[in-house]
């Protein structure tokens, strides 16, 4: 059993697709082990995306991620890191496969609706960034 961190980004919340995104996870057999809606501060967004701090889009990305509420979730299931990435589609929605979340709802390479951890180590860091152990349900 594996865990990953999923975020519905501010554009996804603003587009009213929270339910649609969660429905895709549940339909794929993925369990939600934790969930909350929050609004990040700039410092919190910078900490979350620290791996990207040298990238040219870091300032814009951290501004965007603080521009409205987000929904953060811990997803659980077999091979859930890869499964979630497949449901999300490529970073750039123009390159994303048909039927993926980003292909269906993203409008911009930055405003691409969802985030998902890309490896077990990043998943552990990202889950710990938002949730403590007591907030994650064991089923
Ligand atoms: P991922 O979210 O698909 O894992 P990353 O390369 O880790 O993609 O980038 C993190 C986030 O940074 C992306 O989801 C997107 O919001 C933003 N981003 C990535 N590349 C660009 C870019 O070239 N311009 C603007 N924003 C970008």
mmCIF file of N, CA and C and ligand atoms in Angstrom:
data_model
loop_
_atom_site.group_PDB
_atom_site.id
_atom_site.type_symbol
_atom_site.label_atom_id
_atom_site.label_comp_id
_atom_site.label_asym_id
_atom_site.label_seq_id
_atom_site.Cartn_x
_atom_site.Cartn_y
_atom_site.Cartn_z
ATOM 1 N N UNK A 1 0.845 -1.207 0.000
ATOM 2 C CA UNK A 1 0.000 0.000 0.000
ATOM 3 C C UNK A 1 0.881 1.258 0.000
ATOM 4 N N UNK A 2 0.508 2.223 -0.804
ATOM 5 C CA UNK A 2 1.330 3.416 -0.973
ATOM 6 C C UNK A 2 0.468 4.655 -0.718
ATOM 7 N N UNK A 3 1.137 5.759 -0.362
ATOM 8 C CA UNK A 3 0.418 7.034 -0.188
ATOM 9 C C UNK A 3 1.038 8.108 -1.061
ATOM 10 N N UNK A 4 0.201 9.073 -1.429
ATOM 11 C CA UNK A 4 0.702 10.216 -2.195
ATOM 12 C C UNK A 4 -0.048 11.466 -1.772
ATOM 13 N N UNK A 5 0.540 12.624 -2.043
ATOM 14 C CA UNK A 5 -0.168 13.879 -1.767
ATOM 15 C C UNK A 5 -0.769 14.416 -3.059
ATOM 16 N N UNK A 6 -2.042 14.761 -2.974
ATOM 17 C CA UNK A 6 -2.740 15.397 -4.098
ATOM 18 C C UNK A 6 -3.178 16.784 -3.666
ATOM 19 N N UNK A 7 -3.068 17.741 -4.581
ATOM 20 C CA UNK A 7 -3.617 19.080 -4.335
ATOM 21 C C UNK A 7 -4.518 19.461 -5.501
ATOM 22 N N UNK A 8 -5.719 19.934 -5.177
ATOM 23 C CA UNK A 8 -6.527 20.624 -6.185
ATOM 24 C C UNK A 8 -6.135 22.089 -6.044
ATOM 25 N N UNK A 9 -5.491 22.607 -7.079
ATOM 26 C CA UNK A 9 -4.893 23.945 -7.039
ATOM 27 C C UNK A 9 -5.979 25.030 -7.099
ATOM 28 N N UNK A 10 -5.606 26.293 -6.851
ATOM 29 C CA UNK A 10 -6.620 27.368 -6.817
ATOM 30 C C UNK A 10 -7.493 27.443 -8.071
ATOM 31 N N UNK A 11 -6.931 27.129 -9.241
ATOM 32 C CA UNK A 11 -7.750 27.196 -10.464
ATOM 33 C C UNK A 11 -8.795 26.079 -10.482
ATOM 34 N N UNK A 12 -8.442 24.915 -9.950
ATOM 35 C CA UNK A 12 -9.395 23.801 -9.888
ATOM 36 C C UNK A 12 -10.546 24.108 -8.941
ATOM 37 N N UNK A 13 -10.220 24.691 -7.786
ATOM 38 C CA UNK A 13 -11.269 25.083 -6.829
ATOM 39 C C UNK A 13 -12.164 26.148 -7.466
ATOM 40 N N UNK A 14 -11.546 27.139 -8.133
ATOM 41 C CA UNK A 14 -12.319 28.232 -8.744
ATOM 42 C C UNK A 14 -13.212 27.724 -9.878
ATOM 43 N N UNK A 15 -12.783 26.665 -10.553
ATOM 44 C CA UNK A 15 -13.581 26.112 -11.660
ATOM 45 C C UNK A 15 -14.646 25.131 -11.207
ATOM 46 N N UNK A 16 -14.781 24.952 -9.879
ATOM 47 C CA UNK A 16 -15.824 24.051 -9.341
ATOM 48 C C UNK A 16 -15.645 22.607 -9.791
ATOM 49 N N UNK A 17 -14.397 22.148 -9.830
ATOM 50 C CA UNK A 17 -14.198 20.749 -10.224
ATOM 51 C C UNK A 17 -13.641 19.891 -9.075
ATOM 52 N N UNK A 18 -13.811 20.350 -7.837
ATOM 53 C CA UNK A 18 -13.352 19.547 -6.687
ATOM 54 C C UNK A 18 -14.011 18.163 -6.740
ATOM 55 N N UNK A 19 -15.322 18.154 -6.879
ATOM 56 C CA UNK A 19 -16.053 16.889 -6.890
ATOM 57 C C UNK A 19 -15.659 16.005 -8.056
ATOM 58 N N UNK A 20 -15.477 16.610 -9.214
ATOM 59 C CA UNK A 20 -15.098 15.861 -10.418
ATOM 60 C C UNK A 20 -13.742 15.183 -10.227
ATOM 61 N N UNK A 21 -12.784 15.923 -9.638
ATOM 62 C CA UNK A 21 -11.445 15.349 -9.423
ATOM 63 C C UNK A 21 -11.526 14.195 -8.416
ATOM 64 N N UNK A 22 -12.235 14.430 -7.321
ATOM 65 C CA UNK A 22 -12.351 13.376 -6.295
ATOM 66 C C UNK A 22 -13.074 12.157 -6.869
ATOM 67 N N UNK A 23 -14.069 12.388 -7.699
ATOM 68 C CA UNK A 23 -14.804 11.276 -8.310
ATOM 69 C C UNK A 23 -13.865 10.402 -9.153
ATOM 70 N N UNK A 24 -12.947 11.037 -9.850
ATOM 71 C CA UNK A 24 -12.006 10.253 -10.668
ATOM 72 C C UNK A 24 -11.109 9.386 -9.789
ATOM 73 N N UNK A 25 -10.684 9.930 -8.640
ATOM 74 C CA UNK A 25 -9.860 9.127 -7.725
ATOM 75 C C UNK A 25 -10.666 7.930 -7.216
ATOM 76 N N UNK A 26 -11.879 8.191 -6.756
ATOM 77 C CA UNK A 26 -12.688 7.120 -6.168
ATOM 78 C C UNK A 26 -13.053 6.065 -7.217
ATOM 79 N N UNK A 27 -13.355 6.523 -8.428
ATOM 80 C CA UNK A 27 -13.695 5.576 -9.507
ATOM 81 C C UNK A 27 -12.499 4.674 -9.821
ATOM 82 N N UNK A 28 -11.289 5.205 -9.642
ATOM 83 C CA UNK A 28 -10.076 4.422 -9.913
ATOM 84 C C UNK A 28 -9.716 3.511 -8.734
ATOM 85 N N UNK A 29 -10.546 3.524 -7.694
ATOM 86 C CA UNK A 29 -10.287 2.650 -6.543
ATOM 87 C C UNK A 29 -9.309 3.223 -5.538
ATOM 88 N N UNK A 30 -9.009 4.511 -5.685
ATOM 89 C CA UNK A 30 -8.081 5.176 -4.766
ATOM 90 C C UNK A 30 -8.856 5.648 -3.533
ATOM 91 N N UNK A 31 -8.285 5.417 -2.334
ATOM 92 C CA UNK A 31 -8.947 5.850 -1.097
ATOM 93 C C UNK A 31 -8.405 7.211 -0.655
ATOM 94 N N UNK A 32 -9.278 8.034 -0.085
ATOM 95 C CA UNK A 32 -8.843 9.309 0.495
ATOM 96 C C UNK A 32 -8.616 9.083 1.978
ATOM 97 N N UNK A 33 -7.364 9.276 2.426
ATOM 98 C CA UNK A 33 -7.001 9.001 3.816
ATOM 99 C C UNK A 33 -6.983 10.281 4.652
ATOM 100 N N UNK A 34 -6.935 11.445 3.991
ATOM 101 C CA UNK A 34 -6.974 12.737 4.694
ATOM 102 C C UNK A 34 -7.346 13.802 3.683
ATOM 103 N N UNK A 35 -8.012 14.853 4.180
ATOM 104 C CA UNK A 35 -8.424 15.922 3.248
ATOM 105 C C UNK A 35 -8.716 17.205 4.007
ATOM 106 N N UNK A 36 -8.278 18.346 3.472
ATOM 107 C CA UNK A 36 -8.670 19.646 4.031
ATOM 108 C C UNK A 36 -8.547 20.750 2.985
ATOM 109 N N UNK A 37 -9.300 21.834 3.222
ATOM 110 C CA UNK A 37 -9.206 23.004 2.350
ATOM 111 C C UNK A 37 -8.478 24.099 3.128
ATOM 112 N N UNK A 38 -7.446 24.668 2.511
ATOM 113 C CA UNK A 38 -6.648 25.704 3.172
ATOM 114 C C UNK A 38 -6.260 26.770 2.149
ATOM 115 N N UNK A 39 -5.750 27.899 2.641
ATOM 116 C CA UNK A 39 -5.130 28.872 1.735
ATOM 117 C C UNK A 39 -3.692 29.080 2.183
ATOM 118 N N UNK A 40 -2.762 28.842 1.283
ATOM 119 C CA UNK A 40 -1.343 28.939 1.616
ATOM 120 C C UNK A 40 -0.886 30.382 1.707
ATOM 121 N N UNK A 41 0.068 30.638 2.594
ATOM 122 C CA UNK A 41 0.789 31.905 2.568
ATOM 123 C C UNK A 41 1.918 31.764 1.535
ATOM 124 N N UNK A 42 2.492 32.887 1.173
ATOM 125 C CA UNK A 42 3.604 32.863 0.205
ATOM 126 C C UNK A 42 4.759 32.005 0.755
ATOM 127 N N UNK A 43 5.065 32.189 2.028
ATOM 128 C CA UNK A 43 6.181 31.438 2.634
ATOM 129 C C UNK A 43 5.884 29.931 2.620
ATOM 130 N N UNK A 44 4.641 29.570 2.917
ATOM 131 C CA UNK A 44 4.267 28.143 2.890
ATOM 132 C C UNK A 44 4.365 27.569 1.479
ATOM 133 N N UNK A 45 3.952 28.347 0.477
ATOM 134 C CA UNK A 45 4.044 27.877 -0.916
ATOM 135 C C UNK A 45 5.513 27.741 -1.332
ATOM 136 N N UNK A 46 6.335 28.679 -0.915
ATOM 137 C CA UNK A 46 7.773 28.607 -1.238
ATOM 138 C C UNK A 46 8.404 27.374 -0.604
ATOM 139 N N UNK A 47 7.993 27.055 0.617
ATOM 140 C CA UNK A 47 8.521 25.870 1.304
ATOM 141 C C UNK A 47 8.096 24.589 0.605
ATOM 142 N N UNK A 48 6.848 24.556 0.179
ATOM 143 C CA UNK A 48 6.341 23.358 -0.494
ATOM 144 C C UNK A 48 7.070 23.122 -1.818
ATOM 145 N N UNK A 49 7.298 24.208 -2.566
ATOM 146 C CA UNK A 49 7.922 24.094 -3.886
ATOM 147 C C UNK A 49 9.425 24.406 -3.852
ATOM 148 N N UNK A 50 10.061 24.209 -2.699
ATOM 149 C CA UNK A 50 11.483 24.558 -2.555
ATOM 150 C C UNK A 50 12.371 23.909 -3.626
ATOM 151 N N UNK A 51 12.006 22.701 -4.088
ATOM 152 C CA UNK A 51 12.824 22.041 -5.135
ATOM 153 C C UNK A 51 12.869 22.857 -6.427
ATOM 154 N N UNK A 52 11.866 23.723 -6.604
ATOM 155 C CA UNK A 52 11.807 24.512 -7.838
ATOM 156 C C UNK A 52 12.341 25.940 -7.659
ATOM 157 N N UNK A 53 13.049 26.207 -6.546
ATOM 158 C CA UNK A 53 13.353 27.620 -6.255
ATOM 159 C C UNK A 53 14.274 28.294 -7.266
ATOM 160 N N UNK A 54 15.059 27.504 -8.008
ATOM 161 C CA UNK A 54 15.923 28.102 -9.038
ATOM 162 C C UNK A 54 15.217 28.247 -10.394
ATOM 163 N N UNK A 55 14.020 27.694 -10.515
ATOM 164 C CA UNK A 55 13.329 27.712 -11.817
ATOM 165 C C UNK A 55 12.752 29.106 -12.094
ATOM 166 N N UNK A 56 12.703 29.508 -13.367
ATOM 167 C CA UNK A 56 12.230 30.862 -13.701
ATOM 168 C C UNK A 56 10.776 31.118 -13.296
ATOM 169 N N UNK A 57 9.990 30.027 -13.190
ATOM 170 C CA UNK A 57 8.569 30.211 -12.876
ATOM 171 C C UNK A 57 8.260 30.145 -11.385
ATOM 172 N N UNK A 58 9.300 30.089 -10.526
ATOM 173 C CA UNK A 58 9.081 29.902 -9.084
ATOM 174 C C UNK A 58 8.228 31.015 -8.462
ATOM 175 N N UNK A 59 8.527 32.271 -8.826
ATOM 176 C CA UNK A 59 7.777 33.400 -8.251
ATOM 177 C C UNK A 59 6.322 33.376 -8.675
ATOM 178 N N UNK A 60 6.115 33.136 -9.938
ATOM 179 C CA UNK A 60 4.765 33.096 -10.481
ATOM 180 C C UNK A 60 3.990 31.905 -9.906
ATOM 181 N N UNK A 61 4.641 30.745 -9.830
ATOM 182 C CA UNK A 61 3.981 29.535 -9.312
ATOM 183 C C UNK A 61 3.562 29.725 -7.846
ATOM 184 N N UNK A 62 4.442 30.316 -7.050
ATOM 185 C CA UNK A 62 4.109 30.475 -5.627
ATOM 186 C C UNK A 62 3.055 31.580 -5.437
ATOM 187 N N UNK A 63 3.035 32.570 -6.322
ATOM 188 C CA UNK A 63 1.931 33.561 -6.291
ATOM 189 C C UNK A 63 0.608 32.874 -6.622
ATOM 190 N N UNK A 64 0.615 32.094 -7.693
ATOM 191 C CA UNK A 64 -0.599 31.378 -8.113
ATOM 192 C C UNK A 64 -1.103 30.466 -7.005
ATOM 193 N N UNK A 65 -0.195 29.736 -6.368
ATOM 194 C CA UNK A 65 -0.625 28.758 -5.356
ATOM 195 C C UNK A 65 -1.194 29.417 -4.095
ATOM 196 N N UNK A 66 -0.936 30.723 -3.948
ATOM 197 C CA UNK A 66 -1.492 31.455 -2.791
ATOM 198 C C UNK A 66 -2.706 32.293 -3.201
ATOM 199 N N UNK A 67 -3.122 32.192 -4.457
ATOM 200 C CA UNK A 67 -4.152 33.104 -4.971
ATOM 201 C C UNK A 67 -5.571 32.741 -4.553
ATOM 202 N N UNK A 68 -5.756 31.580 -3.945
ATOM 203 C CA UNK A 68 -7.082 31.154 -3.500
ATOM 204 C C UNK A 68 -6.956 29.857 -2.739
ATOM 205 N N UNK A 69 -8.083 29.367 -2.228
ATOM 206 C CA UNK A 69 -8.019 28.116 -1.467
ATOM 207 C C UNK A 69 -7.630 26.922 -2.335
ATOM 208 N N UNK A 70 -7.036 25.953 -1.679
ATOM 209 C CA UNK A 70 -6.669 24.680 -2.317
ATOM 210 C C UNK A 70 -7.243 23.540 -1.471
ATOM 211 N N UNK A 71 -7.388 22.390 -2.103
ATOM 212 C CA UNK A 71 -7.795 21.185 -1.353
ATOM 213 C C UNK A 71 -6.605 20.233 -1.353
ATOM 214 N N UNK A 72 -6.142 19.879 -0.153
ATOM 215 C CA UNK A 72 -5.015 18.939 -0.050
ATOM 216 C C UNK A 72 -5.534 17.607 0.464
ATOM 217 N N UNK A 73 -5.043 16.533 -0.140
ATOM 218 C CA UNK A 73 -5.508 15.185 0.206
ATOM 219 C C UNK A 73 -4.348 14.210 0.272
ATOM 220 N N UNK A 74 -4.477 13.256 1.174
ATOM 221 C CA UNK A 74 -3.595 12.093 1.145
ATOM 222 C C UNK A 74 -4.375 10.977 0.458
ATOM 223 N N UNK A 75 -3.829 10.476 -0.635
ATOM 224 C CA UNK A 75 -4.450 9.371 -1.361
ATOM 225 C C UNK A 75 -3.707 8.083 -1.020
ATOM 226 N N UNK A 76 -4.467 6.996 -0.973
ATOM 227 C CA UNK A 76 -3.878 5.730 -0.564
ATOM 228 C C UNK A 76 -4.314 4.621 -1.518
ATOM 229 N N UNK A 77 -3.413 3.713 -1.814
ATOM 230 C CA UNK A 77 -3.757 2.573 -2.664
ATOM 231 C C UNK A 77 -2.501 1.936 -3.224
ATOM 232 N N UNK A 78 -2.700 0.834 -3.912
ATOM 233 C CA UNK A 78 -1.576 0.158 -4.526
ATOM 234 C C UNK A 78 -1.063 1.010 -5.690
ATOM 235 N N UNK A 79 0.218 1.289 -5.720
ATOM 236 C CA UNK A 79 0.829 2.016 -6.832
ATOM 237 C C UNK A 79 0.172 3.391 -7.050
ATOM 238 N N UNK A 80 -0.257 4.025 -5.949
ATOM 239 C CA UNK A 80 -1.095 5.230 -6.077
ATOM 240 C C UNK A 80 -0.323 6.446 -6.614
ATOM 241 N N UNK A 81 0.995 6.468 -6.419
ATOM 242 C CA UNK A 81 1.773 7.613 -6.934
ATOM 243 C C UNK A 81 1.670 7.635 -8.468
ATOM 244 N N UNK A 82 1.943 6.500 -9.081
ATOM 245 C CA UNK A 82 1.876 6.403 -10.553
ATOM 246 C C UNK A 82 0.436 6.514 -11.052
ATOM 247 N N UNK A 83 -0.493 5.865 -10.328
ATOM 248 C CA UNK A 83 -1.906 5.922 -10.753
ATOM 249 C C UNK A 83 -2.417 7.356 -10.766
ATOM 250 N N UNK A 84 -2.067 8.107 -9.723
ATOM 251 C CA UNK A 84 -2.511 9.504 -9.655
ATOM 252 C C UNK A 84 -1.881 10.331 -10.767
ATOM 253 N N UNK A 85 -0.596 10.113 -11.032
ATOM 254 C CA UNK A 85 0.074 10.862 -12.099
ATOM 255 C C UNK A 85 -0.581 10.572 -13.459
ATOM 256 N N UNK A 86 -1.018 9.333 -13.636
ATOM 257 C CA UNK A 86 -1.678 8.965 -14.897
ATOM 258 C C UNK A 86 -3.043 9.653 -15.013
ATOM 259 N N UNK A 87 -3.781 9.686 -13.907
ATOM 260 C CA UNK A 87 -5.077 10.370 -13.928
ATOM 261 C C UNK A 87 -4.907 11.872 -14.176
ATOM 262 N N UNK A 88 -3.818 12.456 -13.629
ATOM 263 C CA UNK A 88 -3.562 13.893 -13.791
ATOM 264 C C UNK A 88 -3.225 14.263 -15.228
ATOM 265 N N UNK A 89 -2.362 13.472 -15.873
ATOM 266 C CA UNK A 89 -1.857 13.803 -17.206
ATOM 267 C C UNK A 89 -0.606 14.665 -17.126
ATOM 268 N N UNK A 90 -0.012 14.931 -18.286
ATOM 269 C CA UNK A 90 1.262 15.661 -18.353
ATOM 270 C C UNK A 90 1.133 17.073 -17.770
ATOM 271 N N UNK A 91 2.267 17.595 -17.273
ATOM 272 C CA UNK A 91 2.322 18.941 -16.682
ATOM 273 C C UNK A 91 1.688 19.969 -17.620
ATOM 274 N N UNK A 92 2.087 19.897 -18.885
ATOM 275 C CA UNK A 92 1.529 20.792 -19.897
ATOM 276 C C UNK A 92 0.257 20.154 -20.463
ATOM 277 N N UNK A 93 -0.883 20.776 -20.215
ATOM 278 C CA UNK A 93 -2.178 20.174 -20.610
ATOM 279 C C UNK A 93 -2.253 19.890 -22.112
ATOM 280 N N UNK A 94 -1.484 20.660 -22.882
ATOM 281 C CA UNK A 94 -1.516 20.443 -24.339
ATOM 282 C C UNK A 94 -0.900 19.099 -24.718
ATOM 283 N N UNK A 95 -0.029 18.599 -23.839
ATOM 284 C CA UNK A 95 0.617 17.303 -24.091
ATOM 285 C C UNK A 95 -0.043 16.170 -23.313
ATOM 286 N N UNK A 96 -1.048 16.498 -22.526
ATOM 287 C CA UNK A 96 -1.687 15.476 -21.683
ATOM 288 C C UNK A 96 -2.579 14.572 -22.523
ATOM 289 N N UNK A 97 -2.664 13.314 -22.100
ATOM 290 C CA UNK A 97 -3.528 12.347 -22.802
ATOM 291 C C UNK A 97 -4.997 12.723 -22.653
ATOM 292 N N UNK A 98 -5.775 12.314 -23.660
ATOM 293 C CA UNK A 98 -7.236 12.510 -23.611
ATOM 294 C C UNK A 98 -7.797 11.842 -22.354
ATOM 295 N N UNK A 99 -8.762 12.498 -21.744
ATOM 296 C CA UNK A 99 -9.438 11.889 -20.596
ATOM 297 C C UNK A 99 -8.737 12.112 -19.274
ATOM 298 N N UNK A 100 -7.567 12.795 -19.288
ATOM 299 C CA UNK A 100 -6.895 13.084 -18.022
ATOM 300 C C UNK A 100 -7.446 14.388 -17.432
ATOM 301 N N UNK A 101 -7.207 14.575 -16.145
ATOM 302 C CA UNK A 101 -7.731 15.758 -15.448
ATOM 303 C C UNK A 101 -7.205 17.039 -16.094
ATOM 304 N N UNK A 102 -5.902 17.065 -16.365
ATOM 305 C CA UNK A 102 -5.325 18.289 -16.942
ATOM 306 C C UNK A 102 -5.812 18.529 -18.374
ATOM 307 N N UNK A 103 -5.948 17.459 -19.162
ATOM 308 C CA UNK A 103 -6.447 17.634 -20.532
ATOM 309 C C UNK A 103 -7.862 18.216 -20.492
ATOM 310 N N UNK A 104 -8.660 17.742 -19.547
ATOM 311 C CA UNK A 104 -10.060 18.154 -19.494
ATOM 312 C C UNK A 104 -10.266 19.535 -18.868
ATOM 313 N N UNK A 105 -9.411 19.919 -17.909
ATOM 314 C CA UNK A 105 -9.711 21.141 -17.145
ATOM 315 C C UNK A 105 -8.620 22.207 -17.119
ATOM 316 N N UNK A 106 -7.364 21.868 -17.481
ATOM 317 C CA UNK A 106 -6.303 22.877 -17.387
ATOM 318 C C UNK A 106 -6.365 23.832 -18.568
ATOM 319 N N UNK A 107 -5.899 25.055 -18.327
ATOM 320 C CA UNK A 107 -5.946 26.089 -19.359
ATOM 321 C C UNK A 107 -4.568 26.690 -19.598
ATOM 322 N N UNK A 108 -3.564 26.203 -18.879
ATOM 323 C CA UNK A 108 -2.299 26.909 -18.818
ATOM 324 C C UNK A 108 -1.266 25.921 -18.254
ATOM 325 N N UNK A 109 0.001 26.043 -18.636
ATOM 326 C CA UNK A 109 1.011 25.114 -18.101
ATOM 327 C C UNK A 109 1.147 25.266 -16.580
ATOM 328 N N UNK A 110 0.922 26.482 -16.082
ATOM 329 C CA UNK A 110 1.024 26.717 -14.633
ATOM 330 C C UNK A 110 -0.294 26.383 -13.930
ATOM 331 N N UNK A 111 -1.380 26.881 -14.488
ATOM 332 C CA UNK A 111 -2.697 26.657 -13.874
ATOM 333 C C UNK A 111 -3.245 25.328 -14.389
ATOM 334 N N UNK A 112 -2.682 24.258 -13.811
ATOM 335 C CA UNK A 112 -2.981 22.926 -14.350
ATOM 336 C C UNK A 112 -3.760 22.047 -13.372
ATOM 337 N N UNK A 113 -4.563 22.678 -12.525
ATOM 338 C CA UNK A 113 -5.645 22.055 -11.739
ATOM 339 C C UNK A 113 -5.201 21.181 -10.568
ATOM 340 N N UNK A 114 -4.202 20.330 -10.794
ATOM 341 C CA UNK A 114 -3.825 19.377 -9.745
ATOM 342 C C UNK A 114 -2.315 19.257 -9.584
ATOM 343 N N UNK A 115 -1.952 18.879 -8.369
ATOM 344 C CA UNK A 115 -0.575 18.485 -8.067
ATOM 345 C C UNK A 115 -0.600 17.051 -7.578
ATOM 346 N N UNK A 116 0.429 16.285 -7.897
ATOM 347 C CA UNK A 116 0.584 14.942 -7.332
ATOM 348 C C UNK A 116 2.048 14.638 -7.134
ATOM 349 N N UNK A 117 2.385 14.058 -5.981
ATOM 350 C CA UNK A 117 3.787 13.700 -5.705
ATOM 351 C C UNK A 117 4.311 12.802 -6.823
ATOM 352 N N UNK A 118 5.629 12.910 -7.102
ATOM 353 C CA UNK A 118 6.181 12.146 -8.226
ATOM 354 C C UNK A 118 7.039 10.950 -7.821
ATOM 355 N N UNK A 119 7.259 10.738 -6.518
ATOM 356 C CA UNK A 119 8.097 9.611 -6.072
ATOM 357 C C UNK A 119 7.838 9.370 -4.581
ATOM 358 N N UNK A 120 8.193 8.193 -4.068
ATOM 359 C CA UNK A 120 7.942 7.913 -2.646
ATOM 360 C C UNK A 120 8.578 8.933 -1.697
ATOM 361 N N UNK A 121 9.799 9.389 -2.015
ATOM 362 C CA UNK A 121 10.480 10.342 -1.118
ATOM 363 C C UNK A 121 9.759 11.688 -1.119
ATOM 364 N N UNK A 122 9.346 12.158 -2.292
ATOM 365 C CA UNK A 122 8.640 13.443 -2.341
ATOM 366 C C UNK A 122 7.260 13.299 -1.697
ATOM 367 N N UNK A 123 6.626 12.146 -1.865
ATOM 368 C CA UNK A 123 5.318 11.924 -1.233
ATOM 369 C C UNK A 123 5.449 12.023 0.287
ATOM 370 N N UNK A 124 6.485 11.419 0.844
ATOM 371 C CA UNK A 124 6.669 11.453 2.313
ATOM 372 C C UNK A 124 6.863 12.897 2.781
ATOM 373 N N UNK A 125 7.701 13.661 2.082
ATOM 374 C CA UNK A 125 7.926 15.067 2.444
ATOM 375 C C UNK A 125 6.630 15.865 2.314
ATOM 376 N N UNK A 126 5.934 15.692 1.205
ATOM 377 C CA UNK A 126 4.748 16.518 0.928
ATOM 378 C C UNK A 126 3.587 16.183 1.867
ATOM 379 N N UNK A 127 3.395 14.896 2.174
ATOM 380 C CA UNK A 127 2.334 14.524 3.128
ATOM 381 C C UNK A 127 2.646 15.141 4.486
ATOM 382 N N UNK A 128 3.899 15.030 4.919
ATOM 383 C CA UNK A 128 4.307 15.588 6.216
ATOM 384 C C UNK A 128 4.227 17.110 6.260
ATOM 385 N N UNK A 129 4.285 17.742 5.093
ATOM 386 C CA UNK A 129 4.204 19.208 5.027
ATOM 387 C C UNK A 129 2.811 19.685 5.435
ATOM 388 N N UNK A 130 1.787 18.875 5.145
ATOM 389 C CA UNK A 130 0.405 19.297 5.390
ATOM 390 C C UNK A 130 -0.325 18.537 6.493
ATOM 391 N N UNK A 131 0.091 17.308 6.784
ATOM 392 C CA UNK A 131 -0.688 16.483 7.714
ATOM 393 C C UNK A 131 0.213 15.847 8.764
ATOM 394 N N UNK A 132 -0.306 15.787 10.007
ATOM 395 C CA UNK A 132 0.389 14.968 10.995
ATOM 396 C C UNK A 132 -0.264 13.591 11.030
ATOM 397 N N UNK A 133 0.386 12.679 11.718
ATOM 398 C CA UNK A 133 -0.047 11.277 11.686
ATOM 399 C C UNK A 133 -1.495 11.103 12.144
ATOM 400 N N UNK A 134 -1.920 11.898 13.139
ATOM 401 C CA UNK A 134 -3.282 11.760 13.679
ATOM 402 C C UNK A 134 -4.351 12.181 12.674
ATOM 403 N N UNK A 135 -3.962 12.978 11.680
ATOM 404 C CA UNK A 135 -4.933 13.464 10.692
ATOM 405 C C UNK A 135 -5.108 12.497 9.519
ATOM 406 N N UNK A 136 -4.321 11.426 9.488
ATOM 407 C CA UNK A 136 -4.386 10.465 8.381
ATOM 408 C C UNK A 136 -5.091 9.200 8.872
ATOM 409 N N UNK A 137 -6.211 8.896 8.216
ATOM 410 C CA UNK A 137 -7.040 7.761 8.665
ATOM 411 C C UNK A 137 -6.403 6.433 8.256
ATOM 412 N N UNK A 138 -6.460 5.495 9.186
ATOM 413 C CA UNK A 138 -5.981 4.135 8.881
ATOM 414 C C UNK A 138 -7.212 3.243 8.727
ATOM 415 N N UNK A 139 -7.349 2.638 7.558
ATOM 416 C CA UNK A 139 -8.517 1.788 7.322
ATOM 417 C C UNK A 139 -8.083 0.394 6.918
HETATM 418 P P1 LIG B 1 4.205 18.403 -12.118
HETATM 419 O O1 LIG B 1 3.248 19.247 -11.310
HETATM 420 O O2 LIG B 1 3.549 17.802 -13.327
HETATM 421 O O3 LIG B 1 4.954 17.388 -11.276
HETATM 422 P P2 LIG B 1 6.658 20.054 -12.162
HETATM 423 O O4 LIG B 1 7.657 20.050 -13.270
HETATM 424 O O5 LIG B 1 7.041 19.415 -10.860
HETATM 425 O O6 LIG B 1 5.298 19.396 -12.735
HETATM 426 O O7 LIG B 1 6.250 21.571 -11.917
HETATM 427 C C1 LIG B 1 5.492 21.947 -10.804
HETATM 428 C C2 LIG B 1 4.445 22.934 -11.237
HETATM 429 O O8 LIG B 1 5.083 24.118 -11.692
HETATM 430 C C3 LIG B 1 3.576 22.495 -12.413
HETATM 431 O O9 LIG B 1 2.510 21.658 -12.046
HETATM 432 C C4 LIG B 1 3.094 23.824 -12.945
HETATM 433 O O10 LIG B 1 2.026 24.356 -12.138
HETATM 434 C C5 LIG B 1 4.327 24.696 -12.759
HETATM 435 N N1 LIG B 1 5.179 24.700 -13.953
HETATM 436 C C6 LIG B 1 5.955 23.707 -14.432
HETATM 437 N N2 LIG B 1 6.596 24.065 -15.550
HETATM 438 C C7 LIG B 1 6.215 25.343 -15.790
HETATM 439 C C8 LIG B 1 6.555 26.287 -16.814
HETATM 440 O O11 LIG B 1 7.334 26.031 -17.736
HETATM 441 N N3 LIG B 1 5.949 27.523 -16.703
HETATM 442 C C9 LIG B 1 5.092 27.849 -15.699
HETATM 443 N N4 LIG B 1 4.754 26.976 -14.715
HETATM 444 C C10 LIG B 1 5.309 25.746 -14.768
#
